[in-house]
JSON list of C-alpha atoms and ligand atoms in Angstrom, two decimals:
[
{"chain": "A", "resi": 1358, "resn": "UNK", "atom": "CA", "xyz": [-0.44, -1.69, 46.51]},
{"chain": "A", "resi": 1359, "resn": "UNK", "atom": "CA", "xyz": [0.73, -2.38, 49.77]},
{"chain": "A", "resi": 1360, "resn": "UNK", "atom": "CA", "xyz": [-0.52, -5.84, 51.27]},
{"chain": "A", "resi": 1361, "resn": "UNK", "atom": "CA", "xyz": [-0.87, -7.05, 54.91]},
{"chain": "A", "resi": 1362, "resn": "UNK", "atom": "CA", "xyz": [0.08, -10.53, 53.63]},
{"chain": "A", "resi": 1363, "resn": "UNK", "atom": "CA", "xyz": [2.18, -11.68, 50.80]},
{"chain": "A", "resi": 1364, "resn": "UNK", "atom": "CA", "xyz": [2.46, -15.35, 50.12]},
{"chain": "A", "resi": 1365, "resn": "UNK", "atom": "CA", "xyz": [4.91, -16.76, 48.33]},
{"chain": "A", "resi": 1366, "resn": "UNK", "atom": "CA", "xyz": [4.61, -19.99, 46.70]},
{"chain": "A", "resi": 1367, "resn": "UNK", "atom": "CA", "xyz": [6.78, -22.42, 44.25]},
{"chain": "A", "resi": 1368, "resn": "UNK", "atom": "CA", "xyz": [4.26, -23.58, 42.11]},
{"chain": "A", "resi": 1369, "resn": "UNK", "atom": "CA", "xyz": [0.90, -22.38, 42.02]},
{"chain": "A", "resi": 1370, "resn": "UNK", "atom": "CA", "xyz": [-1.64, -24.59, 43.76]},
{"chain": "A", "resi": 1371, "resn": "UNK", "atom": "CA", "xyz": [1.27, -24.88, 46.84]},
{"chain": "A", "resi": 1372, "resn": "UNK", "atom": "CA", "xyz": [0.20, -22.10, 48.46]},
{"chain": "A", "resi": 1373, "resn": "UNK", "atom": "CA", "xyz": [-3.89, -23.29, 47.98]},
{"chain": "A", "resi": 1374, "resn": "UNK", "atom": "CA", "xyz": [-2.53, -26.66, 49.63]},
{"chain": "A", "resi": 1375, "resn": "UNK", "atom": "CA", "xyz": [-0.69, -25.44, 52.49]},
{"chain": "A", "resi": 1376, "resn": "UNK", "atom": "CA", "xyz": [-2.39, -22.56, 53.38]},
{"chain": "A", "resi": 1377, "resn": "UNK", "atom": "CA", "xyz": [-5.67, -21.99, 51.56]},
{"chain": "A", "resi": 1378, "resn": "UNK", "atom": "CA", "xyz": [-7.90, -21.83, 54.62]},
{"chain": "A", "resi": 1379, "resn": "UNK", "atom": "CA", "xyz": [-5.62, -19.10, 56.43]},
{"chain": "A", "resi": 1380, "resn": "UNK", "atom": "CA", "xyz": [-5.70, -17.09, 53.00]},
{"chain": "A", "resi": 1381, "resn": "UNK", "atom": "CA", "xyz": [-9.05, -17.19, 53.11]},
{"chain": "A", "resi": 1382, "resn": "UNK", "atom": "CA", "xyz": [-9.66, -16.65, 56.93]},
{"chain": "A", "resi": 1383, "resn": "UNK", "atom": "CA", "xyz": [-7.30, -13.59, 56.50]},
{"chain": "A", "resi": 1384, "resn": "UNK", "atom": "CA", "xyz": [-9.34, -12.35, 53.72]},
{"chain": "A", "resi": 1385, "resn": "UNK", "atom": "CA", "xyz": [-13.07, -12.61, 55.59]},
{"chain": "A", "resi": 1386, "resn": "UNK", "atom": "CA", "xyz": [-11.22, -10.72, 58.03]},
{"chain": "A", "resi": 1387, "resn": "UNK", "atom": "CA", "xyz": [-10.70, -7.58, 55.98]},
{"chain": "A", "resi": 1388, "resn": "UNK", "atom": "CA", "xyz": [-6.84, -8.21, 55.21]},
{"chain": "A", "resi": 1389, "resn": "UNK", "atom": "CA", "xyz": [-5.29, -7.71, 51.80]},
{"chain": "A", "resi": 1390, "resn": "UNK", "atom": "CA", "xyz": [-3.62, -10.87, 50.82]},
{"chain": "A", "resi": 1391, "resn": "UNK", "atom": "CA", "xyz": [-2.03, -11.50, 47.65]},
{"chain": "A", "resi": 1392, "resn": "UNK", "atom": "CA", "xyz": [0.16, -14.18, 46.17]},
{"chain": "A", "resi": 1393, "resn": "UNK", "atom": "CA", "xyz": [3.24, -14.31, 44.21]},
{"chain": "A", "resi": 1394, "resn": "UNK", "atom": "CA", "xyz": [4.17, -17.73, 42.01]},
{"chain": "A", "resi": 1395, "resn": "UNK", "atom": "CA", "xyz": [7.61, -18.43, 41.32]},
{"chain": "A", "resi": 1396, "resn": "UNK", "atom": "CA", "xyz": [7.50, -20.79, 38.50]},
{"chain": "A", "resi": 1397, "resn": "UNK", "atom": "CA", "xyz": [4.47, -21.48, 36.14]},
{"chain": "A", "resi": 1398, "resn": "UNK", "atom": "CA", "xyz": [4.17, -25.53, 37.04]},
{"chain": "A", "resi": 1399, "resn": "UNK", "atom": "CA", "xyz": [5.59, -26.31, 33.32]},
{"chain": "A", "resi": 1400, "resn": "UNK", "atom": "CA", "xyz": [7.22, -29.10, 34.57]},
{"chain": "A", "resi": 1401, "resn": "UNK", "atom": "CA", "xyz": [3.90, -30.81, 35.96]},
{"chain": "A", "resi": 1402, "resn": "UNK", "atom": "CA", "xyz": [3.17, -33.98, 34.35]},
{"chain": "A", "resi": 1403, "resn": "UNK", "atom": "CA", "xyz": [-0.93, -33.03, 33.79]},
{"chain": "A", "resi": 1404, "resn": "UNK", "atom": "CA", "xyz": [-2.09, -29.79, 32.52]},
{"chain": "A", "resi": 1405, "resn": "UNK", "atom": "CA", "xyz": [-0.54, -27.36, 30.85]},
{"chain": "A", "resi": 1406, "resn": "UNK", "atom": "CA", "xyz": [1.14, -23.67, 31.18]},
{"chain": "A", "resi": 1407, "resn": "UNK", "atom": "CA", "xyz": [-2.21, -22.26, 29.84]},
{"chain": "A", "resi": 1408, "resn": "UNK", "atom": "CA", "xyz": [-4.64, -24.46, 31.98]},
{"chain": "A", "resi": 1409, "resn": "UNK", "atom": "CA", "xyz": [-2.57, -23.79, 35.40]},
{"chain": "A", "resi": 1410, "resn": "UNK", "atom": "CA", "xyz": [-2.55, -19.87, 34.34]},
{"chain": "A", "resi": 1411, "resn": "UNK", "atom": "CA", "xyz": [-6.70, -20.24, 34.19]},
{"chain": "A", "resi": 1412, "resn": "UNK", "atom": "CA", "xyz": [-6.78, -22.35, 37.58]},
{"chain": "A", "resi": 1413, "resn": "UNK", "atom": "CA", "xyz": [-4.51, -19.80, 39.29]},
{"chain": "A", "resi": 1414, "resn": "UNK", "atom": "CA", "xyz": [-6.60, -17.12, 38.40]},
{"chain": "A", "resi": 1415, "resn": "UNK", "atom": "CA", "xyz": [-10.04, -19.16, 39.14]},
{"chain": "A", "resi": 1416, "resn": "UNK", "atom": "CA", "xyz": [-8.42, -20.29, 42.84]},
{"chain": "A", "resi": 1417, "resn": "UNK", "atom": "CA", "xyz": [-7.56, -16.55, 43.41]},
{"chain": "A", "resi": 1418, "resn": "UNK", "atom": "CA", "xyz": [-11.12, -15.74, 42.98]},
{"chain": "A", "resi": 1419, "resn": "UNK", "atom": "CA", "xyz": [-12.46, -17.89, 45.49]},
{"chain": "A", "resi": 1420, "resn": "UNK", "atom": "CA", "xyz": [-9.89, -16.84, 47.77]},
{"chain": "A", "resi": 1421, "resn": "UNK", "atom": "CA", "xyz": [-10.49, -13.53, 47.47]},
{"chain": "A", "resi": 1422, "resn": "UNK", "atom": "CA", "xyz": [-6.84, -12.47, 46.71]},
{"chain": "A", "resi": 1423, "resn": "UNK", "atom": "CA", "xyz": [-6.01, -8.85, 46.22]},
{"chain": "A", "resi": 1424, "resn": "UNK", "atom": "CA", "xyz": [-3.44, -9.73, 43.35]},
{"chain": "A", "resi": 1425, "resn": "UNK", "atom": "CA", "xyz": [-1.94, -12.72, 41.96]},
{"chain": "A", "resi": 1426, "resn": "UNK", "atom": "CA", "xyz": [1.22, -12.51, 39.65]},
{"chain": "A", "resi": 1427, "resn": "UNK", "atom": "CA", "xyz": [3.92, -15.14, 38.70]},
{"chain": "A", "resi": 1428, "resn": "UNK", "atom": "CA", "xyz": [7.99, -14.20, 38.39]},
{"chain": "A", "resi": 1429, "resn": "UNK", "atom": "CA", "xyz": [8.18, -16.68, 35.57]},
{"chain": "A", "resi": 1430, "resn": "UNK", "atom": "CA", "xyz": [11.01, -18.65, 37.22]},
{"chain": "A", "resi": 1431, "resn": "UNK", "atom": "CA", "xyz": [12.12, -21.94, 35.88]},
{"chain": "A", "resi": 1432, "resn": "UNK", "atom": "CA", "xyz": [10.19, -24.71, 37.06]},
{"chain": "A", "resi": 1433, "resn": "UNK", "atom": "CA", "xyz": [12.70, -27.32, 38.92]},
{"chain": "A", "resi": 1434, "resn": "UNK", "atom": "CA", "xyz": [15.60, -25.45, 38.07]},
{"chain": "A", "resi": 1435, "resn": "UNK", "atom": "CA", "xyz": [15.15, -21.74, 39.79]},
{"chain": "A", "resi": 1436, "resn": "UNK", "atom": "CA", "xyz": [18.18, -21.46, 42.47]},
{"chain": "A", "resi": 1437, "resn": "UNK", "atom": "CA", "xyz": [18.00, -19.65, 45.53]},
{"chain": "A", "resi": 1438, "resn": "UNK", "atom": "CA", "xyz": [20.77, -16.90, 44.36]},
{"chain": "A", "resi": 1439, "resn": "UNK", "atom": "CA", "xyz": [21.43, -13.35, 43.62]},
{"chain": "A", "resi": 1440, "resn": "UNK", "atom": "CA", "xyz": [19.44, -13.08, 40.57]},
{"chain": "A", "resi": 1441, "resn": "UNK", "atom": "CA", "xyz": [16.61, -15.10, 41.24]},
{"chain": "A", "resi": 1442, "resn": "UNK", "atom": "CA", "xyz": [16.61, -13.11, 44.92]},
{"chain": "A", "resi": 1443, "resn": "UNK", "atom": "CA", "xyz": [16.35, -9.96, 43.28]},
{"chain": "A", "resi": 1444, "resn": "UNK", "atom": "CA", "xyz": [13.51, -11.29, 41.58]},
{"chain": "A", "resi": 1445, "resn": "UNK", "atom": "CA", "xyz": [11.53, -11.96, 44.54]},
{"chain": "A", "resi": 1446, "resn": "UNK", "atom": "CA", "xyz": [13.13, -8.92, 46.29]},
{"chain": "A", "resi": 1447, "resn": "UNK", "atom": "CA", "xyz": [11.40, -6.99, 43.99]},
{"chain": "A", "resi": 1448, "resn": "UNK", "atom": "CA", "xyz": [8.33, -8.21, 44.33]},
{"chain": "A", "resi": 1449, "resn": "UNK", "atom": "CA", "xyz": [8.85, -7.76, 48.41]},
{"chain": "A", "resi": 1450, "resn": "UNK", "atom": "CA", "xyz": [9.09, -4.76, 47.73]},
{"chain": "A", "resi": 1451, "resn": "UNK", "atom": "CA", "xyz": [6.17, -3.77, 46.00]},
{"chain": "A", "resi": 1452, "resn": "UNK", "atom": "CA", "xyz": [3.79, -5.17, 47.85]},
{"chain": "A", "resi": 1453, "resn": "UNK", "atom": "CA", "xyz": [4.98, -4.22, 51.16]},
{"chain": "A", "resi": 1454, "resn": "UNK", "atom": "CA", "xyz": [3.52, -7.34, 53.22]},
{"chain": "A", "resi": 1455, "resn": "UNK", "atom": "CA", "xyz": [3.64, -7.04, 57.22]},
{"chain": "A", "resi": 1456, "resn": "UNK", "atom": "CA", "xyz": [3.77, -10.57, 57.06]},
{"chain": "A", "resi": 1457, "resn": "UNK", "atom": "CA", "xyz": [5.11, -13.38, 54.59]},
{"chain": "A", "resi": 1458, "resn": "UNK", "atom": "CA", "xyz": [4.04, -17.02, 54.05]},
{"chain": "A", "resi": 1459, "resn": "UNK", "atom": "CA", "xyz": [6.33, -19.31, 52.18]},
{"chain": "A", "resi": 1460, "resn": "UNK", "atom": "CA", "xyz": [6.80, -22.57, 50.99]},
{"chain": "A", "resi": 1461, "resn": "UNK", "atom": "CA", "xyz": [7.17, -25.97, 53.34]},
{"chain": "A", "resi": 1462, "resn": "UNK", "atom": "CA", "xyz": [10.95, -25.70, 54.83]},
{"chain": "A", "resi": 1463, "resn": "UNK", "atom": "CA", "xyz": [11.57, -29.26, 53.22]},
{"chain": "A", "resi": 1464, "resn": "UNK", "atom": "CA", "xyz": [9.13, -31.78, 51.55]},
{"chain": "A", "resi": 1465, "resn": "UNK", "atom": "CA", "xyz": [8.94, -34.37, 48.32]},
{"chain": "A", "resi": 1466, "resn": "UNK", "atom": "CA", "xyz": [9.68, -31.91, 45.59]},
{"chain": "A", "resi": 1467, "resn": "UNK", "atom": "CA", "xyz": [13.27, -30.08, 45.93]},
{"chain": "A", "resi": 1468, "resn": "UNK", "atom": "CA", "xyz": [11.30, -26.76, 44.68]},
{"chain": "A", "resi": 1469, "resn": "UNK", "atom": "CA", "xyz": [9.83, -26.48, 48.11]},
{"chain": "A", "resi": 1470, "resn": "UNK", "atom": "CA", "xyz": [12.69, -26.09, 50.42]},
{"chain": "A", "resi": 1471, "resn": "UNK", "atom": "CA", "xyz": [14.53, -24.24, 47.73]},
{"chain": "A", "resi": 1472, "resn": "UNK", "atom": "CA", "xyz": [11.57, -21.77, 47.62]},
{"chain": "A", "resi": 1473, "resn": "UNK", "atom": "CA", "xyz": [11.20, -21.57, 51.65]},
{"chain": "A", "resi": 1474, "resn": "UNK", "atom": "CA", "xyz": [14.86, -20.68, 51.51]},
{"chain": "A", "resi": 1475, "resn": "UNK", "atom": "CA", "xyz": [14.82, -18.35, 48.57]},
{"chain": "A", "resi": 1476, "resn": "UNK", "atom": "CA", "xyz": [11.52, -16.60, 50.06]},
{"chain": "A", "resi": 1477, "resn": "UNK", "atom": "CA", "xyz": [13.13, -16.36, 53.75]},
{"chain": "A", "resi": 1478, "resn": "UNK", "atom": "CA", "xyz": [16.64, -14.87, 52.32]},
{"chain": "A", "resi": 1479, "resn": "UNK", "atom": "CA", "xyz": [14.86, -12.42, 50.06]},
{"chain": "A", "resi": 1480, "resn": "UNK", "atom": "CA", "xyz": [12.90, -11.18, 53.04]},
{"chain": "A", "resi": 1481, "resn": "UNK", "atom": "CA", "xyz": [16.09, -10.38, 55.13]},
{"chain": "A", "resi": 1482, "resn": "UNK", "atom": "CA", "xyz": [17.29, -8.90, 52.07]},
{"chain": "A", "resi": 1483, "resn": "UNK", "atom": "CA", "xyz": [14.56, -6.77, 50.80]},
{"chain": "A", "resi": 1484, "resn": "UNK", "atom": "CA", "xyz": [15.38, -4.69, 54.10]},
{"chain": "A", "resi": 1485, "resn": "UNK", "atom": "CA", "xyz": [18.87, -3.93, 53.26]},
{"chain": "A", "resi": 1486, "resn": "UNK", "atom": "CA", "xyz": [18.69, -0.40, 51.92]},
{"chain": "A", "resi": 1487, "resn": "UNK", "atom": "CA", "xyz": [22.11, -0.92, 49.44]},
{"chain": "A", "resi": 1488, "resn": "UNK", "atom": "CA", "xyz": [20.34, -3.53, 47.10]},
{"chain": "A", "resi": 1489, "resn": "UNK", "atom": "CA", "xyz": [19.02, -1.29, 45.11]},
{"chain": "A", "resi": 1490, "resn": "UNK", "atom": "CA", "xyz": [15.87, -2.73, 42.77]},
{"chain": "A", "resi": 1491, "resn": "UNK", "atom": "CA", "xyz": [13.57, -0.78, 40.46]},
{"chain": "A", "resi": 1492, "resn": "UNK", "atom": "CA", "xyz": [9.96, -0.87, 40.22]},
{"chain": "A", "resi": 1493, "resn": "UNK", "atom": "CA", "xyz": [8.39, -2.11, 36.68]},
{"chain": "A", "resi": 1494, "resn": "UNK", "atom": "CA", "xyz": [8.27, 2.11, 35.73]},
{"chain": "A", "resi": 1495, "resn": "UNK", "atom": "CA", "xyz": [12.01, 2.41, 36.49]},
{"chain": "A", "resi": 1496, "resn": "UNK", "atom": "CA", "xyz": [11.43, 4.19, 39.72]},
{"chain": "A", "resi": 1497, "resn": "UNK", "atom": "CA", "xyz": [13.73, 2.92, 42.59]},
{"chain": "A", "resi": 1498, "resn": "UNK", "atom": "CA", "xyz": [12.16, 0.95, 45.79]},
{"chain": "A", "resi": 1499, "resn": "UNK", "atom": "CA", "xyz": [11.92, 1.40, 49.37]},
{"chain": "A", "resi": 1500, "resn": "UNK", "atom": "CA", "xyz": [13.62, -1.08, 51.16]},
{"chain": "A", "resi": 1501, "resn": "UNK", "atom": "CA", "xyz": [11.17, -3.34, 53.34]},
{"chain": "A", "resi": 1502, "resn": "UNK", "atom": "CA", "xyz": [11.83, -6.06, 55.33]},
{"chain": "A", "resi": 1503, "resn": "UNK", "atom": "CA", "xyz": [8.58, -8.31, 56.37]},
{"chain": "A", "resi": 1504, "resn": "UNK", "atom": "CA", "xyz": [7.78, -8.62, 60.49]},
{"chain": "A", "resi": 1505, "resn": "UNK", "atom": "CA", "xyz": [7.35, -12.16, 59.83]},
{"chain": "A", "resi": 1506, "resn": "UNK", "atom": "CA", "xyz": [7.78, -14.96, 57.70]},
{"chain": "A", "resi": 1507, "resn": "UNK", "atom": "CA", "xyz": [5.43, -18.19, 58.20]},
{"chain": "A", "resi": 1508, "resn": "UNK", "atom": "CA", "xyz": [6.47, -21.65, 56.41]},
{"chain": "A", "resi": 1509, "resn": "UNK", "atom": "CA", "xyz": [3.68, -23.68, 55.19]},
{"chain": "A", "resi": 1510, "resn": "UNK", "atom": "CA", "xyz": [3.19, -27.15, 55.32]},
{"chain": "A", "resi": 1511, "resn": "UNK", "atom": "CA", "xyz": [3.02, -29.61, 52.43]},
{"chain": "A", "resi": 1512, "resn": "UNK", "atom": "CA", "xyz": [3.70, -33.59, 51.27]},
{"chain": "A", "resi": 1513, "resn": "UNK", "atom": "CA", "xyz": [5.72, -34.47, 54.18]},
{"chain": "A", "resi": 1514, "resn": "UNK", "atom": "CA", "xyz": [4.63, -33.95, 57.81]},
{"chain": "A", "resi": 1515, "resn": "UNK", "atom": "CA", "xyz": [6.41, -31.16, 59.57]},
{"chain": "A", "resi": 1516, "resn": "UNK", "atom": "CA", "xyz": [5.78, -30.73, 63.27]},
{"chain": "A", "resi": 1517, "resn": "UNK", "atom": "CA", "xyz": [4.17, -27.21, 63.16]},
{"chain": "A", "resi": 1518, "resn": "UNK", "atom": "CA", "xyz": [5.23, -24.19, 65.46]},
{"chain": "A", "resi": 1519, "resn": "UNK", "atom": "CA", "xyz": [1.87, -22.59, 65.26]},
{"chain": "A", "resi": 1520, "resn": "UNK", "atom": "CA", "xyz": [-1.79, -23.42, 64.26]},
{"chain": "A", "resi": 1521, "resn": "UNK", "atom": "CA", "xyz": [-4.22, -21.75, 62.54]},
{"chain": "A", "resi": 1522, "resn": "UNK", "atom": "CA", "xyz": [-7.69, -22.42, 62.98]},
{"chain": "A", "resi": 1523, "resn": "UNK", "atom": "CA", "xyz": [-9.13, -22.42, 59.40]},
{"chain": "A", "resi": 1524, "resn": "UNK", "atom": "CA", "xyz": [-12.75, -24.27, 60.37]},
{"chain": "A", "resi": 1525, "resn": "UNK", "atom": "CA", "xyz": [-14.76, -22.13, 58.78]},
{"chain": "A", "resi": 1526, "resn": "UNK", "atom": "CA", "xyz": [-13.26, -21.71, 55.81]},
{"chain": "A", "resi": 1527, "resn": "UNK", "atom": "CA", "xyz": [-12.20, -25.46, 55.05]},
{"chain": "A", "resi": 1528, "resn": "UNK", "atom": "CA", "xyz": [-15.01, -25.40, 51.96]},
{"chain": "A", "resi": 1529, "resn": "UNK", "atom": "CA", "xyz": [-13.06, -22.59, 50.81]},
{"chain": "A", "resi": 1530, "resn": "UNK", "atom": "CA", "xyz": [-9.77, -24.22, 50.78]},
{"chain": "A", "resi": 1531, "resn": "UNK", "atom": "CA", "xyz": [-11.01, -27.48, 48.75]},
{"chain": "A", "resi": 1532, "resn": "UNK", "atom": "CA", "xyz": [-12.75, -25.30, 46.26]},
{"chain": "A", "resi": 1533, "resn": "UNK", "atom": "CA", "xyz": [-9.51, -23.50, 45.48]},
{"chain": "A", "resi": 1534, "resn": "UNK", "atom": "CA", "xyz": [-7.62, -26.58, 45.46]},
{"chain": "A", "resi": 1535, "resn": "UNK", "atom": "CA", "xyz": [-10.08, -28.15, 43.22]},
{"chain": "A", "resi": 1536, "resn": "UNK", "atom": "CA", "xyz": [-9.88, -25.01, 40.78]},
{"chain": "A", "resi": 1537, "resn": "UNK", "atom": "CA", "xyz": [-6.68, -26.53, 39.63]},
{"chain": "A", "resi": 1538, "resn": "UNK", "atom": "CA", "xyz": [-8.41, -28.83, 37.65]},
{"chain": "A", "resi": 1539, "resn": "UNK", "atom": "CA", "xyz": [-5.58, -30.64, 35.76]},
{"chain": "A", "resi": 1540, "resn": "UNK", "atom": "CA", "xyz": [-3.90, -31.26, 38.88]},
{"chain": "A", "resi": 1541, "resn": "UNK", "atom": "CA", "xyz": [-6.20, -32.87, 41.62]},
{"chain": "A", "resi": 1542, "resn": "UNK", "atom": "CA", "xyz": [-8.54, -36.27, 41.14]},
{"chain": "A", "resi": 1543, "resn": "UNK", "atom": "CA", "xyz": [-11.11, -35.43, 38.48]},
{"chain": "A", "resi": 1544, "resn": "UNK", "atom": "CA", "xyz": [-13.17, -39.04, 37.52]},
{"chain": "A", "resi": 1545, "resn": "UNK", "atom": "CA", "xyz": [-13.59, -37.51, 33.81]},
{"chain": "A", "resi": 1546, "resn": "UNK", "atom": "CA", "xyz": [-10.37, -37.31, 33.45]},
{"chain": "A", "resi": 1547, "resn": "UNK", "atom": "CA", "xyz": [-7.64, -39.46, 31.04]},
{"chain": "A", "resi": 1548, "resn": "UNK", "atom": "CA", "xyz": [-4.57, -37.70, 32.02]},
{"chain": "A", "resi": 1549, "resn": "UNK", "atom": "CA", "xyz": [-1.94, -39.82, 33.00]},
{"chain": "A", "resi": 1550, "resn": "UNK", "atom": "CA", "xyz": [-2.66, -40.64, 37.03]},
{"chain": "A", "resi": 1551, "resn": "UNK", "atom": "CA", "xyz": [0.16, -38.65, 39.43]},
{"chain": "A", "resi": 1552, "resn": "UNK", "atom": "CA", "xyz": [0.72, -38.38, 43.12]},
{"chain": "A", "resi": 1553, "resn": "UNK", "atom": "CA", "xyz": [-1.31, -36.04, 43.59]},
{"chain": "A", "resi": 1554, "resn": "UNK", "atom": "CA", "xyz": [-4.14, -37.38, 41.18]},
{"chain": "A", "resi": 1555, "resn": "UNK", "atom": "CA", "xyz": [-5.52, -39.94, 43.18]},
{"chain": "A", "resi": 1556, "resn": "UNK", "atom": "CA", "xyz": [-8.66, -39.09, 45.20]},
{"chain": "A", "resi": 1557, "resn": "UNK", "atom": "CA", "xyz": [-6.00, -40.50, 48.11]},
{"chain": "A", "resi": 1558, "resn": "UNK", "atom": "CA", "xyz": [-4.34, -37.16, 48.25]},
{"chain": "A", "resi": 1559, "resn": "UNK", "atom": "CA", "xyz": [-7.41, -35.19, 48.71]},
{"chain": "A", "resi": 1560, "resn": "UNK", "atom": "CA", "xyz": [-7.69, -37.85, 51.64]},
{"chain": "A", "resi": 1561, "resn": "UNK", "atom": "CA", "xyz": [-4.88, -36.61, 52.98]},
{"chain": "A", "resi": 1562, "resn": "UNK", "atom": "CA", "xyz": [-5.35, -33.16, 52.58]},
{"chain": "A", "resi": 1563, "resn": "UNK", "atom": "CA", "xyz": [-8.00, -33.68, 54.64]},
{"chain": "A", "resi": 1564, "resn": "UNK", "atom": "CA", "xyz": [-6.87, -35.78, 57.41]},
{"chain": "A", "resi": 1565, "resn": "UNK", "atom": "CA", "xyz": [-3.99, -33.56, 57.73]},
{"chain": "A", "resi": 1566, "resn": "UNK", "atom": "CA", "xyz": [-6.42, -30.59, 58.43]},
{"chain": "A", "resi": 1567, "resn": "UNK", "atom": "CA", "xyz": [-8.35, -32.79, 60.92]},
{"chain": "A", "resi": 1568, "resn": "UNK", "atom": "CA", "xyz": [-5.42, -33.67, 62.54]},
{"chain": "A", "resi": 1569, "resn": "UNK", "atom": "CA", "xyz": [-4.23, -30.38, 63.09]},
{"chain": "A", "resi": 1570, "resn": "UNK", "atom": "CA", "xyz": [-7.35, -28.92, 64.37]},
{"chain": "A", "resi": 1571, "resn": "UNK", "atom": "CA", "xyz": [-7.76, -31.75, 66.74]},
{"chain": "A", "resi": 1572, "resn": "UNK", "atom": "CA", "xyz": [-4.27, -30.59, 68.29]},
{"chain": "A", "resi": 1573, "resn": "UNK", "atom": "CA", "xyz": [-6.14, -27.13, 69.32]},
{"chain": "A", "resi": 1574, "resn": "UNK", "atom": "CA", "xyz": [-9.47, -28.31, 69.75]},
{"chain": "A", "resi": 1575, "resn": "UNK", "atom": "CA", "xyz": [-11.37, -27.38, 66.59]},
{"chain": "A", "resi": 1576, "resn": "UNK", "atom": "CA", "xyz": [-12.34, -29.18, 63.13]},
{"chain": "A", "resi": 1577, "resn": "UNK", "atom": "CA", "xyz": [-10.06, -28.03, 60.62]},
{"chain": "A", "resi": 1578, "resn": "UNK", "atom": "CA", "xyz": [-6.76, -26.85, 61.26]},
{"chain": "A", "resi": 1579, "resn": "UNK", "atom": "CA", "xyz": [-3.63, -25.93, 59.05]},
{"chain": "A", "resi": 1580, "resn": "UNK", "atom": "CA", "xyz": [-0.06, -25.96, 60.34]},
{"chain": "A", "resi": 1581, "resn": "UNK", "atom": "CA", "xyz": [3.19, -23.34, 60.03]},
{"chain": "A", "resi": 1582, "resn": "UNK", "atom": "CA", "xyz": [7.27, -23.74, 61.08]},
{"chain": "A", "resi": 1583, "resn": "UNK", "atom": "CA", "xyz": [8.59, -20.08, 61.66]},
{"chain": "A", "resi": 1584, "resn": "UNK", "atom": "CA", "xyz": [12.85, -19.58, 62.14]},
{"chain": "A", "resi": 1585, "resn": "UNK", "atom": "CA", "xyz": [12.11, -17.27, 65.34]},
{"chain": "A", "resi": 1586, "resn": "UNK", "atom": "CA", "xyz": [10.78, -17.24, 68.10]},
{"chain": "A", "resi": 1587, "resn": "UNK", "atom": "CA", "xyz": [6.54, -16.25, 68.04]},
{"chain": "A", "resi": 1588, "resn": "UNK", "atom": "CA", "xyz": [5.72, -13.13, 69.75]},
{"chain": "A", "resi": 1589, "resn": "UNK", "atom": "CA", "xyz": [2.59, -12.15, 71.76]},
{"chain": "A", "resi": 1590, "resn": "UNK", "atom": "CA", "xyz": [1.86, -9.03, 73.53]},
{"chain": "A", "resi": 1591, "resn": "UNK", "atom": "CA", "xyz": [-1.18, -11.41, 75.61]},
{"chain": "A", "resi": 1592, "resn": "UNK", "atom": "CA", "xyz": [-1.03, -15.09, 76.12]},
{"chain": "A", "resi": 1593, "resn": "UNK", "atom": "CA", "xyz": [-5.03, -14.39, 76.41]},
{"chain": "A", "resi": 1594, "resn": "UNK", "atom": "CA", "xyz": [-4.86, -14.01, 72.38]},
{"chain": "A", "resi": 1595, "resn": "UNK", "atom": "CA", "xyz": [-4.35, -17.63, 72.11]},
{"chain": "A", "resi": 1596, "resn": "UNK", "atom": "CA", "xyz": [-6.74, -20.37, 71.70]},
{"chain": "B", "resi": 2915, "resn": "ZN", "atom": "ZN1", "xyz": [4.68, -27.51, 44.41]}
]
């Protein structure tokens, strides 16, 4: 299945966090967008491997994803090398993305730079045409390289390169966040209370968003870092 965009995420609920409301804008606008989770979030203090897998799969329904699958990768402990690249090259590869969103390029937890980094060097190396990888029937894979890759933002502020407008879709975005259930502030619950527990993090989840659409003039907004330059063939695309 081939996608237009493939985003790549350490944990899931990153990716709903970072950039739910372009997912979503993306996917009212007739794109195929799908999602691939390193790691399973069995490391997370509240919730479990089973619960995330059901609020994964309950987010990517109100996102509208194509696809959703997770490598399995060790939570906290995947490393951006050769085997876990192939991993991810793989995947790449079968799903063919014009363009590639990835984790924050630094932040709180050490998974998220390692994934941005592990993401951005699979994507240059998916288009080398000597790895060789096999698809899950044995049959060997196309080299692809993506047009683009986008970096999320996360915990920490990044000053963004680009900003998407995701206004109409911000109800969206906090439903899927709030699928993950375990994770986010839930009154009924008696987990054990976690940085991102605290009805203070949906605060600033929000704010963030807020802030970022104020910088181009519209309600909700939700920020990307890219390693190259941004292309466009009219300035008159812009907002
Ligand atoms: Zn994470």
């Amino acid at each position: 299945m081939k996608l237009d965009i493939l985003v790549l995420a350490a944990h899931p609920d990153d990716a709903e966090l970072g950039c739910g409301g372009t997912i979503a804008i993306h996917v009212k606008m007739g794109h195929k967008v799908g999602m691939v989770d390193f790691t399973r979030g069995e490391l997370g203090t509240r919730g479990t491997i089973e619960t995330r897998a059901s609020e994964a799969a309950e987010s990517s329904k109100i996102l509208g994803l194509c696809v959703r699958e997770n490598l399995g990768l060790p939570d906290g402990f995947f490393k951006n090398d050769r085997e876990h690249q192939l991993a991810v090259i793989q995947a790449i590869r079968r799903y063919q993305p014009d363009v590639v969103l990835a984790n924050a390029i630094y932040d709180r937890h050490s998974d998220h730079g390692k994934g941005a980094s592990l993401a951005n060097d699979s994507c240059f190396l998916s288009g080398l045409a000597k790895i060789e990888t096999k698809d899950e029937n044995g049959k060997k894979q196309e080299a692809w390289r993506p047009k683009a890759v986008y970096h999320y933002i996360q915990s920490l502020f990044i000053e963004p390169d680009l900003v998407v407008d995701i206004t109409t879709q911000w109800e969206t975005k906090i439903q899927s966040v709030k699928a993950y259930k375990t994770q986010f502030f839930d009154p009924s619950s008696s987990g054990p209370q976690t940085y991102i527990s605290s009805p203070d993090f949906l605060r600033m989840v929000e704010s963030r968003a807020i802030e970022l659409g104020h910088a181009i003039g519209v309600k909700y907004g939700e920020g990307f870092t890219v390693r190259r330059y941004l292309g466009v063939k009219s300035l008159l695309d812009l907002i």
